[in-house]
GROMACS .gro file of C-alpha atoms in nm:
model
  235
    1UNK     CA    1   6.643 -24.311   1.386
    2UNK     CA    2   6.377 -24.486   1.597
    3UNK     CA    3   6.003 -24.526   1.577
    4UNK     CA    4   5.731 -24.488   1.848
    5UNK     CA    5   5.746 -24.871   1.924
    6UNK     CA    6   6.121 -24.857   1.961
    7UNK     CA    7   6.080 -24.565   2.223
    8UNK     CA    8   5.818 -24.740   2.398
    9UNK     CA    9   6.023 -25.074   2.445
   10UNK     CA   10   6.355 -24.894   2.512
   11UNK     CA   11   6.255 -24.550   2.715
   12UNK     CA   12   6.355 -24.645   3.048
   13UNK     CA   13   6.672 -24.828   2.934
   14UNK     CA   14   6.777 -24.541   2.740
   15UNK     CA   15   6.744 -24.287   3.009
   16UNK     CA   16   6.981 -24.488   3.222
   17UNK     CA   17   7.241 -24.517   2.958
   18UNK     CA   18   7.213 -24.137   2.882
   19UNK     CA   19   7.238 -24.080   3.272
   20UNK     CA   20   7.579 -24.294   3.296
   21UNK     CA   21   7.706 -24.108   2.996
   22UNK     CA   22   7.635 -23.770   3.159
   23UNK     CA   23   7.767 -23.866   3.498
   24UNK     CA   24   8.072 -24.083   3.440
   25UNK     CA   25   8.396 -24.008   3.250
   26UNK     CA   26   8.462 -24.361   3.158
   27UNK     CA   27   8.532 -24.398   2.772
   28UNK     CA   28   8.552 -24.023   2.735
   29UNK     CA   29   8.869 -23.816   2.582
   30UNK     CA   30   8.906 -23.447   2.644
   31UNK     CA   31   8.894 -23.297   2.298
   32UNK     CA   32   8.926 -22.911   2.399
   33UNK     CA   33   8.909 -22.704   2.685
   34UNK     CA   34   8.792 -22.337   2.646
   35UNK     CA   35   8.650 -22.087   2.892
   36UNK     CA   36   8.688 -22.325   3.170
   37UNK     CA   37   8.472 -22.578   2.989
   38UNK     CA   38   8.583 -22.924   2.867
   39UNK     CA   39   8.446 -23.075   2.544
   40UNK     CA   40   8.451 -23.446   2.553
   41UNK     CA   41   8.446 -23.685   2.279
   42UNK     CA   42   8.375 -24.058   2.215
   43UNK     CA   43   8.309 -24.285   1.949
   44UNK     CA   44   7.944 -24.354   1.886
   45UNK     CA   45   7.795 -24.720   1.813
   46UNK     CA   46   7.696 -24.766   1.450
   47UNK     CA   47   7.776 -24.416   1.340
   48UNK     CA   48   8.094 -24.256   1.228
   49UNK     CA   49   7.984 -23.932   1.377
   50UNK     CA   50   8.105 -23.914   1.759
   51UNK     CA   51   7.932 -23.821   2.067
   52UNK     CA   52   8.025 -23.518   2.249
   53UNK     CA   53   7.975 -23.381   2.605
   54UNK     CA   54   7.989 -23.067   2.800
   55UNK     CA   55   7.898 -22.961   3.147
   56UNK     CA   56   7.824 -22.606   3.265
   57UNK     CA   57   7.899 -22.582   3.637
   58UNK     CA   58   7.719 -22.245   3.684
   59UNK     CA   59   7.437 -22.156   3.484
   60UNK     CA   60   7.252 -21.823   3.630
   61UNK     CA   61   6.906 -21.985   3.690
   62UNK     CA   62   6.753 -22.260   3.897
   63UNK     CA   63   6.765 -22.599   3.756
   64UNK     CA   64   6.391 -22.630   3.700
   65UNK     CA   65   6.386 -22.304   3.507
   66UNK     CA   66   6.665 -22.410   3.281
   67UNK     CA   67   6.458 -22.730   3.227
   68UNK     CA   68   6.186 -22.543   3.140
   69UNK     CA   69   6.372 -22.337   2.875
   70UNK     CA   70   6.535 -22.631   2.711
   71UNK     CA   71   6.248 -22.882   2.740
   72UNK     CA   72   5.922 -22.699   2.716
   73UNK     CA   73   6.025 -22.362   2.556
   74UNK     CA   74   6.305 -22.463   2.334
   75UNK     CA   75   6.124 -22.381   2.004
   76UNK     CA   76   6.074 -22.010   2.143
   77UNK     CA   77   6.430 -21.948   2.232
   78UNK     CA   78   6.641 -22.174   2.043
   79UNK     CA   79   6.792 -21.908   1.793
   80UNK     CA   80   6.944 -21.736   2.081
   81UNK     CA   81   7.244 -22.005   2.095
   82UNK     CA   82   7.185 -22.179   1.765
   83UNK     CA   83   7.205 -21.918   1.480
   84UNK     CA   84   7.085 -22.163   1.214
   85UNK     CA   85   6.753 -22.226   1.399
   86UNK     CA   86   6.463 -22.069   1.214
   87UNK     CA   87   6.154 -22.227   1.364
   88UNK     CA   88   5.981 -22.525   1.521
   89UNK     CA   89   5.670 -22.670   1.689
   90UNK     CA   90   5.530 -22.953   1.914
   91UNK     CA   91   5.413 -23.204   1.683
   92UNK     CA   92   5.250 -23.419   1.945
   93UNK     CA   93   5.215 -23.442   2.333
   94UNK     CA   94   5.250 -23.811   2.417
   95UNK     CA   95   5.211 -23.756   2.797
   96UNK     CA   96   5.303 -23.462   3.034
   97UNK     CA   97   5.674 -23.592   3.022
   98UNK     CA   98   5.699 -23.662   2.657
   99UNK     CA   99   5.676 -23.460   2.317
  100UNK     CA  100   5.747 -23.499   1.975
  101UNK     CA  101   5.900 -23.160   1.828
  102UNK     CA  102   5.990 -23.059   1.488
  103UNK     CA  103   6.254 -22.779   1.397
  104UNK     CA  104   6.418 -22.640   1.081
  105UNK     CA  105   6.761 -22.485   1.038
  106UNK     CA  106   6.935 -22.302   0.755
  107UNK     CA  107   7.293 -22.288   0.758
  108UNK     CA  108   7.307 -21.995   0.501
  109UNK     CA  109   7.603 -22.168   0.346
  110UNK     CA  110   7.642 -22.207  -0.026
  111UNK     CA  111   7.584 -22.571  -0.140
  112UNK     CA  112   7.464 -22.670   0.204
  113UNK     CA  113   7.109 -22.779   0.201
  114UNK     CA  114   6.865 -22.664   0.487
  115UNK     CA  115   6.813 -22.930   0.782
  116UNK     CA  116   6.508 -23.041   0.977
  117UNK     CA  117   6.463 -23.244   1.287
  118UNK     CA  118   6.192 -23.459   1.425
  119UNK     CA  119   6.255 -23.590   1.762
  120UNK     CA  120   6.096 -23.734   2.076
  121UNK     CA  121   6.208 -23.602   2.426
  122UNK     CA  122   6.109 -23.750   2.743
  123UNK     CA  123   6.202 -23.649   3.082
  124UNK     CA  124   6.218 -23.768   3.450
  125UNK     CA  125   6.272 -23.610   3.792
  126UNK     CA  126   6.563 -23.796   3.955
  127UNK     CA  127   6.528 -23.622   4.298
  128UNK     CA  128   6.467 -23.249   4.424
  129UNK     CA  129   6.769 -23.121   4.267
  130UNK     CA  130   6.825 -23.340   3.945
  131UNK     CA  131   6.601 -23.377   3.628
  132UNK     CA  132   6.696 -23.551   3.309
  133UNK     CA  133   6.578 -23.539   2.954
  134UNK     CA  134   6.645 -23.759   2.675
  135UNK     CA  135   6.590 -23.711   2.298
  136UNK     CA  136   6.619 -23.926   1.988
  137UNK     CA  137   6.550 -23.859   1.626
  138UNK     CA  138   6.212 -24.031   1.533
  139UNK     CA  139   6.027 -24.167   1.206
  140UNK     CA  140   5.667 -24.075   1.165
  141UNK     CA  141   5.491 -24.211   0.834
  142UNK     CA  142   5.296 -23.903   0.802
  143UNK     CA  143   5.573 -23.664   0.866
  144UNK     CA  144   5.772 -23.648   0.523
  145UNK     CA  145   6.105 -23.452   0.481
  146UNK     CA  146   6.021 -23.106   0.292
  147UNK     CA  147   6.147 -23.043  -0.045
  148UNK     CA  148   6.486 -22.889  -0.024
  149UNK     CA  149   6.594 -23.014   0.325
  150UNK     CA  150   6.797 -23.291   0.449
  151UNK     CA  151   6.664 -23.457   0.801
  152UNK     CA  152   6.915 -23.465   1.078
  153UNK     CA  153   6.960 -23.777   1.303
  154UNK     CA  154   7.012 -23.648   1.662
  155UNK     CA  155   7.075 -23.826   1.971
  156UNK     CA  156   7.151 -23.728   2.317
  157UNK     CA  157   7.026 -23.569   2.651
  158UNK     CA  158   7.035 -23.280   2.900
  159UNK     CA  159   7.098 -23.304   3.309
  160UNK     CA  160   6.970 -23.021   3.500
  161UNK     CA  161   7.128 -23.007   3.851
  162UNK     CA  162   7.079 -22.772   4.121
  163UNK     CA  163   7.346 -22.582   4.289
  164UNK     CA  164   7.347 -22.446   4.641
  165UNK     CA  165   7.367 -22.090   4.564
  166UNK     CA  166   7.044 -22.085   4.350
  167UNK     CA  167   7.229 -22.146   4.016
  168UNK     CA  168   7.252 -22.467   3.828
  169UNK     CA  169   7.457 -22.697   3.632
  170UNK     CA  170   7.366 -22.807   3.272
  171UNK     CA  171   7.519 -23.122   3.093
  172UNK     CA  172   7.474 -23.178   2.729
  173UNK     CA  173   7.550 -23.515   2.534
  174UNK     CA  174   7.494 -23.487   2.146
  175UNK     CA  175   7.556 -23.678   1.843
  176UNK     CA  176   7.461 -23.516   1.520
  177UNK     CA  177   7.433 -23.697   1.191
  178UNK     CA  178   7.366 -23.426   0.927
  179UNK     CA  179   7.254 -23.642   0.654
  180UNK     CA  180   7.289 -23.574   0.287
  181UNK     CA  181   7.643 -23.575   0.169
  182UNK     CA  182   7.793 -23.387   0.492
  183UNK     CA  183   8.074 -23.631   0.608
  184UNK     CA  184   8.100 -23.750   0.929
  185UNK     CA  185   8.490 -23.662   0.976
  186UNK     CA  186   8.389 -23.288   0.917
  187UNK     CA  187   8.115 -23.287   1.160
  188UNK     CA  188   8.361 -23.449   1.410
  189UNK     CA  189   8.609 -23.188   1.338
  190UNK     CA  190   8.382 -22.886   1.375
  191UNK     CA  191   8.174 -22.998   1.666
  192UNK     CA  192   8.422 -22.869   1.970
  193UNK     CA  193   8.419 -22.505   1.839
  194UNK     CA  194   8.046 -22.519   1.737
  195UNK     CA  195   7.963 -22.647   2.103
  196UNK     CA  196   8.180 -22.403   2.247
  197UNK     CA  197   8.008 -22.114   2.080
  198UNK     CA  198   7.667 -22.273   2.192
  199UNK     CA  199   7.759 -22.293   2.557
  200UNK     CA  200   7.888 -21.927   2.566
  201UNK     CA  201   7.562 -21.832   2.424
  202UNK     CA  202   7.355 -22.030   2.677
  203UNK     CA  203   7.540 -21.891   2.960
  204UNK     CA  204   7.482 -21.516   2.824
  205UNK     CA  205   7.109 -21.603   2.754
  206UNK     CA  206   7.060 -21.686   3.154
  207UNK     CA  207   7.306 -21.418   3.293
  208UNK     CA  208   7.103 -21.159   3.095
  209UNK     CA  209   6.771 -21.261   3.226
  210UNK     CA  210   6.662 -21.583   3.054
  211UNK     CA  211   6.301 -21.607   2.934
  212UNK     CA  212   6.192 -21.277   3.099
  213UNK     CA  213   6.453 -21.064   2.935
  214UNK     CA  214   6.454 -21.207   2.571
  215UNK     CA  215   6.177 -21.234   2.302
  216UNK     CA  216   6.042 -21.535   2.198
  217UNK     CA  217   6.086 -21.599   1.810
  218UNK     CA  218   5.775 -21.448   1.625
  219UNK     CA  219   5.552 -21.680   1.445
  220UNK     CA  220   5.589 -21.463   1.124
  221UNK     CA  221   5.961 -21.578   1.099
  222UNK     CA  222   5.893 -21.930   1.199
  223UNK     CA  223   5.947 -22.122   0.881
  224UNK     CA  224   5.857 -22.439   1.054
  225UNK     CA  225   5.483 -22.309   1.094
  226UNK     CA  226   5.471 -22.244   0.726
  227UNK     CA  227   5.567 -22.630   0.661
  228UNK     CA  228   5.297 -22.741   0.925
  229UNK     CA  229   5.043 -22.540   0.711
  230UNK     CA  230   5.170 -22.702   0.378
  231UNK     CA  231   5.159 -23.054   0.555
  232UNK     CA  232   4.826 -22.977   0.684
  233UNK     CA  233   4.675 -22.902   0.342
  234UNK     CA  234   4.851 -23.198   0.195
  235UNK     CA  235   4.709 -23.456   0.422
   0.00000   0.00000   0.00000
């Protein structure tokens, strides 16, 4: 995981690295191919959890709308494509293109702890038809892991590209270290099926109307908001 100083020193370089990973096939190996979408895999530096990638060639919404959902409204709609998601909120706005976000997840599996995620995301407009977002797990001294949770170390990015017909393409690169005792080999084994389910749910979300046709996660069901209240009271 990184800290704010790491991000400040490397944010531009990391955007360039992520863009190359999302646009070039060099170093990638196709792991699976389902519903016309390939899941690509490659080793990740300094971690036994591999990096994965998929590209959705036709999402039923303009690229800037898809960008808005994944970058600005993720905490409201994430539960539609990640069943384990139970809530989140924006911790801090660094600038108009950069936010620190907190999320919680409950796998509802015996002997598997709940997970949480604290990450920084930052974006840039490449041209009128392309927007990029990168994200990295981050450490904040005043943001401890709640009791009963393991913190995920997340790394990756999105690329949002316009199609001529008003639809868009969406690329994801994703490396997840679940922490705790969850082994890397198991994560590498299950990720292709997990990502396939995820991209199918994302496609359906936009085919069925996107934000206009789906309800936000209610505050009453947002477990992360309870964590914010407890953290505020503690500090």
